[in-house]
Amino acid sequence: SKAPVRVAVTGAAGQIGYSLLFRIASGEMLGKDQPVILQLLDLPQAQKAVKGVMMELEDCAFPLLAGMVATDDPNVAFKDADYCLLVGARPRGPGMERADLLTANGAIFTVQGKAIAENANENVKVLVVGNPCNTNAYIAGAAARKVGRTNPNNYHGMLRLDHNRALSQLAAKTDRPVSSLKKMVVWGNHSPTMYADYRFCTSNGDSVKALVNDHAWNNDVFLPTVGKRGAAIIDARGLSSAASAANAAIDHMHDWALGSDDWVTMGVPSDGSYGIPAGVVFGFPCECKNGDFKIIQGLEIDEYSREKINKTLGELEDERAAVADMLK
Ligand code: NAX
């Protein structure tokens, strides 16, 4: 049987953690033949709650769960980690401006990026879920780059929830099963500015754009629905998306580790593709094979799409400028 791999999860006592950990331990992320050791990071005041989650994990008697560690020390949590899911982040408090949120999280993700680069497996794969996730991933990657050792391209932000939300909306609109939809992409930031783009999407070989054939629906219904879905969930549930966010994190890591037979949206550091400045963590269409990913090249960007892409890029450039001093 396979040797266990180490999966570090931050924010382990939080609501996404409560959905995520059980699915990792049951083998849904890395395969039903892959034992895992969970390394759980949370703040000192959350350690008791983490212990409670660990008790429940024990009570599941998961055959693949080969060990667990709880800690408030990033150097311990990321030690020899093969996968890191950075879920814990500073939420926006009352009276907190966007810039304050960026710098508060900047402080967390510089520390964690450095701790990962110093302690984790050299081939570590990192996914940032905690918001603002693109910029947090950019910060962690920049801190890691200073250390060296790990691959800066392996610091990702999570766009997969937006991707999955878009697929479900399109399935409903076209009356086709989600499983028939291929080649979806969400460009840009995980925020209402993201651009969910189904121009290349097919369903059993049919063009989804042709099936929908409704530009007004795209512009006035589809994009706002996907972009504001997080707020709609908070409004309905009184809490932010948790199980669906955990599901998207599982999907992202699963496909990255084990391969995808379709395009998947990943927030990855730009290599300059599609005119996105190098280093910006941006939602791109990707393909995964042999534990690696690559950005799909050569897609046509029409005028409408360029405008949408520029808008979400502008927001990311502003975020990047707001944290630039912290990364010197
Ligand atoms: P919770 O508030 O339930 O849990 C967060 C946990 O993180 C808490 O246990 C807290 O103690 C811990 N934490 C805070 N700072 C930490 C640090 N420096 N190191 C380790 N742990 C720390 O939030 P939850 O609902 O689980 O959401 C977590 C994050 O996911 C938030 O930033 C949220 O905005 C983000 N989301 C991202 C999504 C995405 O698609 N990228 C969607 C869902 C979600 O909104």
Coordinates of C-alpha atoms and ligand atoms in Angstrom, one line a residue:
S1 CA 0.0 0.0 0.0
K2 CA 1.1 3.6 -0.5
A3 CA 3.0 5.6 2.0
P4 CA 1.0 8.4 3.7
V5 CA 1.2 12.0 2.4
R6 CA 1.0 15.0 4.7
V7 CA -1.8 17.5 4.2
A8 CA -1.7 20.7 6.2
V9 CA -5.0 22.6 6.7
T10 CA -5.2 26.0 8.3
G11 CA -8.3 27.4 9.8
A12 CA -9.0 23.8 10.8
A13 CA -11.6 24.8 13.5
G14 CA -13.6 26.9 11.1
Q15 CA -16.7 26.1 9.1
I16 CA -15.0 25.2 5.8
G17 CA -12.5 23.1 7.8
Y18 CA -15.5 21.2 9.3
S19 CA -16.5 20.1 5.8
L20 CA -13.1 19.8 4.3
L21 CA -11.2 17.6 6.8
F22 CA -13.6 14.7 6.7
R23 CA -13.5 14.5 2.9
I24 CA -9.7 14.6 2.8
A25 CA -9.6 11.9 5.4
S26 CA -12.1 9.7 3.5
G27 CA -9.9 9.8 0.4
E28 CA -12.0 12.1 -1.8
M29 CA -9.2 14.5 -2.5
L30 CA -6.2 12.3 -3.1
G31 CA -7.8 8.9 -3.9
K32 CA -9.2 6.0 -2.1
D33 CA -5.8 4.3 -1.9
Q34 CA -3.8 7.2 -0.5
P35 CA -3.3 7.4 3.3
V36 CA -3.1 10.9 4.7
I37 CA -1.7 12.6 7.8
L38 CA -3.5 15.7 8.7
Q39 CA -1.5 18.7 10.1
L40 CA -4.0 21.2 11.5
L41 CA -3.1 24.8 12.1
D42 CA -5.3 27.3 13.9
L43 CA -5.0 30.2 16.3
P44 CA -4.1 29.5 20.0
Q45 CA -7.7 30.3 21.1
A46 CA -9.1 27.8 18.6
Q47 CA -7.0 24.8 19.7
K48 CA -9.7 23.4 21.9
A49 CA -12.2 23.4 19.0
V50 CA -9.6 21.8 16.8
K51 CA -9.3 19.0 19.4
G52 CA -13.0 18.5 19.1
V53 CA -12.8 18.2 15.3
M54 CA -10.0 15.6 15.8
M55 CA -12.2 13.6 18.2
E56 CA -14.9 13.4 15.5
L57 CA -12.3 12.5 12.8
E58 CA -11.2 9.6 15.2
D59 CA -14.8 8.6 15.6
C60 CA -15.2 8.2 11.8
A61 CA -12.4 5.5 11.9
F62 CA -11.3 6.4 8.4
P63 CA -9.1 3.6 7.1
L64 CA -6.9 6.2 5.2
L65 CA -6.3 8.5 8.2
A66 CA -2.8 7.7 9.2
G67 CA -2.2 10.4 11.8
M68 CA -3.1 13.9 13.0
V69 CA -1.3 16.8 14.5
A70 CA -2.8 20.0 15.9
T71 CA -0.7 23.2 16.4
D72 CA -0.7 27.0 16.4
D73 CA 2.8 27.0 15.0
P74 CA 3.1 27.3 11.2
N75 CA 6.6 25.7 11.2
V76 CA 5.1 22.6 12.8
A77 CA 1.9 22.5 10.7
F78 CA 3.8 22.8 7.4
K79 CA 6.7 20.4 8.3
D80 CA 7.2 18.0 5.3
A81 CA 3.8 18.9 4.0
D82 CA 3.0 17.6 0.5
Y83 CA -0.2 19.7 0.3
C84 CA -1.2 22.8 2.1
L85 CA -4.8 24.2 2.1
L86 CA -4.7 27.7 3.5
V87 CA -8.3 28.3 4.7
G88 CA -7.8 30.4 7.8
A89 CA -7.7 34.1 7.2
R90 CA -8.6 37.4 8.9
P91 CA -12.3 38.2 8.3
R92 CA -13.3 41.7 7.7
G93 CA -14.3 43.2 11.0
P94 CA -16.7 46.1 11.7
G95 CA -15.2 49.4 10.4
M96 CA -12.4 47.6 8.7
E97 CA -11.5 49.0 5.3
R98 CA -10.5 46.9 2.3
A99 CA -6.9 48.1 2.7
D100 CA -6.8 47.1 6.4
L101 CA -8.1 43.6 5.4
L102 CA -5.4 43.3 2.8
T103 CA -2.6 44.2 5.2
A104 CA -4.0 42.1 8.0
N105 CA -4.0 39.1 5.7
G106 CA -0.7 40.1 4.2
A107 CA 0.9 39.7 7.6
I108 CA -0.6 36.2 7.9
F109 CA 0.3 35.0 4.4
T110 CA 3.9 36.3 4.4
V111 CA 4.5 34.3 7.6
Q112 CA 2.8 31.2 6.2
G113 CA 4.4 31.4 2.8
K114 CA 7.8 31.6 4.4
A115 CA 7.0 28.7 6.8
I116 CA 5.9 26.6 3.9
A117 CA 9.0 27.3 1.8
E118 CA 11.2 26.5 4.8
N119 CA 9.5 23.4 6.1
A120 CA 7.3 21.7 3.5
N121 CA 8.2 19.1 0.9
E122 CA 10.0 20.9 -2.0
N123 CA 7.3 19.8 -4.4
V124 CA 4.5 21.1 -2.1
K125 CA 1.2 22.1 -3.7
V126 CA -0.5 25.1 -2.0
L127 CA -4.1 26.2 -2.4
V128 CA -5.2 29.5 -0.7
V129 CA -9.0 29.5 0.1
G130 CA -8.9 32.3 2.7
N131 CA -9.9 35.7 1.2
P132 CA -8.8 37.8 -0.6
C133 CA -7.5 34.4 -1.9
N134 CA -5.8 35.5 -5.1
T135 CA -3.8 38.2 -3.4
N136 CA -3.2 36.0 -0.3
A137 CA -1.8 33.4 -2.7
Y138 CA 0.3 36.0 -4.4
I139 CA 1.7 37.1 -1.0
A140 CA 2.5 33.6 0.1
G141 CA 4.2 32.8 -3.2
A142 CA 6.3 36.0 -3.0
A143 CA 7.4 35.2 0.6
A144 CA 8.2 31.6 -0.5
R145 CA 10.2 32.9 -3.5
K146 CA 12.5 34.7 -1.2
V147 CA 13.3 31.4 0.6
G148 CA 13.7 29.4 -2.6
R149 CA 13.4 25.6 -2.4
T150 CA 9.7 25.3 -3.3
N151 CA 8.1 26.1 -6.7
P152 CA 6.6 29.5 -6.8
N153 CA 4.1 28.4 -9.5
N154 CA 2.6 26.0 -6.9
Y155 CA 1.0 28.7 -4.8
H156 CA -2.6 28.9 -6.1
G157 CA -5.8 30.8 -5.3
M158 CA -9.2 29.1 -5.4
L159 CA -11.4 30.0 -8.4
R160 CA -13.0 26.5 -8.5
L161 CA -16.1 27.5 -6.5
D162 CA -16.8 30.2 -9.1
H163 CA -16.2 27.6 -11.9
N164 CA -18.6 25.1 -10.3
R165 CA -21.2 27.8 -9.6
A166 CA -21.0 28.8 -13.3
L167 CA -21.4 25.1 -14.4
S168 CA -24.6 24.7 -12.4
Q169 CA -26.1 27.9 -13.7
L170 CA -25.4 26.9 -17.3
A171 CA -26.8 23.3 -16.7
A172 CA -30.0 24.8 -15.5
K173 CA -30.2 27.3 -18.4
T174 CA -29.5 24.8 -21.1
D175 CA -31.3 21.9 -19.4
R176 CA -28.2 19.7 -19.9
P177 CA -26.6 17.7 -17.1
V178 CA -23.6 19.3 -15.4
S179 CA -21.5 16.2 -16.4
S180 CA -22.0 17.0 -20.1
L181 CA -20.5 20.5 -19.8
K182 CA -16.8 20.9 -20.8
K183 CA -14.3 23.7 -21.2
M184 CA -15.7 26.2 -18.8
V185 CA -13.4 29.0 -17.6
V186 CA -13.5 31.8 -15.0
W187 CA -11.0 34.5 -15.6
G188 CA -9.5 36.7 -12.9
N189 CA -10.2 37.4 -9.2
H190 CA -12.3 35.4 -6.8
S191 CA -14.7 38.4 -6.4
P192 CA -17.8 39.7 -8.1
T193 CA -15.5 41.0 -10.9
M194 CA -14.6 37.5 -12.0
Y195 CA -15.5 36.8 -15.6
A196 CA -17.2 33.4 -16.1
D197 CA -16.8 32.7 -19.8
Y198 CA -18.7 30.0 -21.6
R199 CA -17.8 30.9 -25.1
F200 CA -15.7 27.7 -25.5
C201 CA -18.0 25.5 -23.4
T202 CA -19.5 22.4 -25.0
S203 CA -22.3 20.0 -24.0
N204 CA -22.0 16.6 -25.8
G205 CA -20.2 18.5 -28.7
D206 CA -22.8 21.3 -29.0
S207 CA -21.7 24.8 -28.4
V208 CA -23.2 26.1 -25.1
K209 CA -23.0 29.7 -26.4
A210 CA -25.2 28.7 -29.3
L211 CA -27.6 26.7 -27.0
V212 CA -28.0 29.8 -24.8
N213 CA -27.9 32.3 -27.6
D214 CA -28.8 35.2 -25.3
H215 CA -26.2 37.9 -24.7
A216 CA -28.5 39.8 -22.4
W217 CA -28.9 36.8 -20.2
N218 CA -25.1 36.4 -20.1
N219 CA -24.5 40.0 -19.2
D220 CA -27.5 40.8 -16.9
V221 CA -28.3 37.4 -15.3
F222 CA -25.6 34.8 -15.5
L223 CA -22.5 37.0 -14.6
P224 CA -24.2 38.8 -11.7
T225 CA -25.6 35.5 -10.4
V226 CA -22.3 33.8 -10.4
G227 CA -20.4 36.9 -9.2
K228 CA -22.8 37.6 -6.3
R229 CA -23.5 34.0 -5.3
G230 CA -21.4 34.2 -2.2
A231 CA -23.5 37.2 -0.9
A232 CA -26.7 35.3 -1.9
I233 CA -25.6 32.3 0.3
I234 CA -24.8 34.6 3.2
D235 CA -28.3 36.2 2.8
A236 CA -30.0 32.8 2.7
R237 CA -28.0 30.9 5.3
G238 CA -26.8 33.6 7.6
L239 CA -23.3 32.1 7.1
S240 CA -20.9 32.1 4.2
S241 CA -20.5 29.2 1.8
A242 CA -18.7 26.4 3.5
A243 CA -19.6 22.9 2.2
S244 CA -19.4 24.2 -1.4
A245 CA -16.1 26.0 -0.7
A246 CA -14.7 22.8 0.8
N247 CA -16.0 20.8 -2.2
A248 CA -14.2 23.2 -4.6
A249 CA -11.0 22.9 -2.7
I250 CA -11.2 19.1 -2.9
D251 CA -11.8 19.4 -6.7
H252 CA -8.9 21.8 -7.2
M253 CA -6.4 19.6 -5.3
H254 CA -7.8 16.3 -6.7
D255 CA -7.4 17.5 -10.3
W256 CA -4.0 19.0 -9.7
A257 CA -2.7 15.8 -8.0
L258 CA -4.5 13.2 -10.1
G259 CA -5.2 14.9 -13.4
S260 CA -8.2 16.4 -15.1
D261 CA -10.0 15.2 -18.3
D262 CA -11.4 18.7 -18.8
W263 CA -10.4 22.3 -18.5
V264 CA -10.5 23.4 -14.9
T265 CA -10.2 27.0 -13.6
M266 CA -7.3 27.5 -11.3
G267 CA -6.0 30.8 -9.8
V268 CA -2.3 30.5 -10.8
P269 CA 0.6 32.9 -11.0
S270 CA 0.5 34.3 -14.5
D271 CA 3.3 33.5 -16.9
G272 CA 2.2 36.4 -19.1
S273 CA -0.5 34.4 -20.9
Y274 CA -3.3 36.5 -22.3
G275 CA -1.5 39.7 -21.5
I276 CA -1.9 39.2 -17.7
P277 CA 1.3 40.5 -16.0
A278 CA 3.6 37.8 -14.8
G279 CA 3.1 36.8 -11.2
V280 CA -0.5 38.0 -10.7
V281 CA -2.5 35.1 -9.4
F282 CA -5.3 35.0 -11.9
G283 CA -8.1 32.6 -12.8
F284 CA -7.1 30.8 -16.0
P285 CA -8.3 27.7 -17.9
C286 CA -5.9 24.9 -17.0
E287 CA -5.3 21.3 -17.8
C288 CA -3.7 19.0 -15.2
K289 CA -1.5 16.0 -16.0
N290 CA 1.2 14.0 -14.0
G291 CA 0.8 16.2 -10.9
D292 CA 1.3 19.4 -12.9
F293 CA -0.9 22.0 -14.5
K294 CA -0.6 24.1 -17.6
I295 CA -2.6 27.2 -18.8
I296 CA -4.6 26.5 -21.9
Q297 CA -3.1 28.7 -24.7
G298 CA -4.4 30.3 -27.8
L299 CA -8.0 31.2 -26.9
E300 CA -9.5 34.1 -28.7
I301 CA -10.3 37.1 -26.5
D302 CA -13.0 39.2 -28.1
E303 CA -13.7 42.8 -27.2
Y304 CA -16.4 42.1 -24.6
S305 CA -14.2 39.5 -22.9
R306 CA -11.1 41.8 -22.9
E307 CA -13.2 44.5 -21.2
K308 CA -14.3 42.0 -18.5
I309 CA -10.8 40.6 -18.1
N310 CA -9.3 44.1 -17.8
K311 CA -11.8 45.0 -15.0
T312 CA -11.0 42.0 -12.8
L313 CA -7.2 42.4 -13.6
G314 CA -7.5 46.1 -12.5
E315 CA -8.9 45.0 -9.2
L316 CA -6.0 42.5 -8.7
E317 CA -3.5 45.2 -9.6
D318 CA -4.9 47.5 -7.0
E319 CA -4.8 44.7 -4.4
R320 CA -1.2 44.0 -5.4
A321 CA -0.2 47.7 -5.0
A322 CA -1.8 47.8 -1.6
V323 CA 0.5 45.0 -0.3
A324 CA 3.6 45.9 -2.3
D325 CA 5.4 47.5 0.7
M326 CA 5.0 44.4 2.8
L327 CA 6.8 42.3 0.2
K328 CA 10.0 44.3 0.0
Ligands
NAX1 P1 -14.4 30.6 9.8 O1 -14.4 32.0 10.5 O2 -15.5 29.7 10.2 O3 -13.0 29.9 10.2 C1 -11.8 30.5 10.0 C2 -10.8 29.8 10.9 O4 -9.5 30.3 10.6 C3 -11.0 30.0 12.4 O5 -11.0 28.8 13.1 C4 -9.9 31.0 12.8 O6 -9.5 30.8 14.1 C5 -8.8 30.5 11.8 N1 -7.7 31.4 11.6 C6 -7.8 32.8 11.5 N2 -6.6 33.3 11.3 C7 -5.7 32.3 11.2 C8 -4.3 32.1 11.1 N3 -3.5 33.2 11.0 N4 -3.8 30.9 11.1 C9 -4.5 29.8 11.2 N5 -5.9 29.9 11.4 C10 -6.4 31.1 11.4 O7 -14.3 30.9 8.3 P2 -14.7 29.9 7.1 O8 -16.1 30.1 6.8 O9 -14.2 28.6 7.3 O10 -13.9 30.6 5.9 C11 -12.5 30.7 5.8 C12 -12.0 31.6 4.7 O11 -12.5 31.1 3.4 C13 -12.5 33.0 4.8 O12 -11.4 33.9 4.5 C14 -13.5 33.2 3.7 O13 -13.6 34.5 3.2 C15 -12.9 32.2 2.6 N6 -13.8 31.7 1.6 C16 -13.2 31.6 0.3 C17 -14.0 31.1 -0.7 C18 -13.3 31.0 -2.1 O14 -14.0 30.6 -3.0 N7 -12.0 31.2 -2.3 C19 -15.4 30.8 -0.6 C20 -15.8 30.5 0.8 C21 -15.2 31.5 1.8 O15 -15.9 32.7 1.8

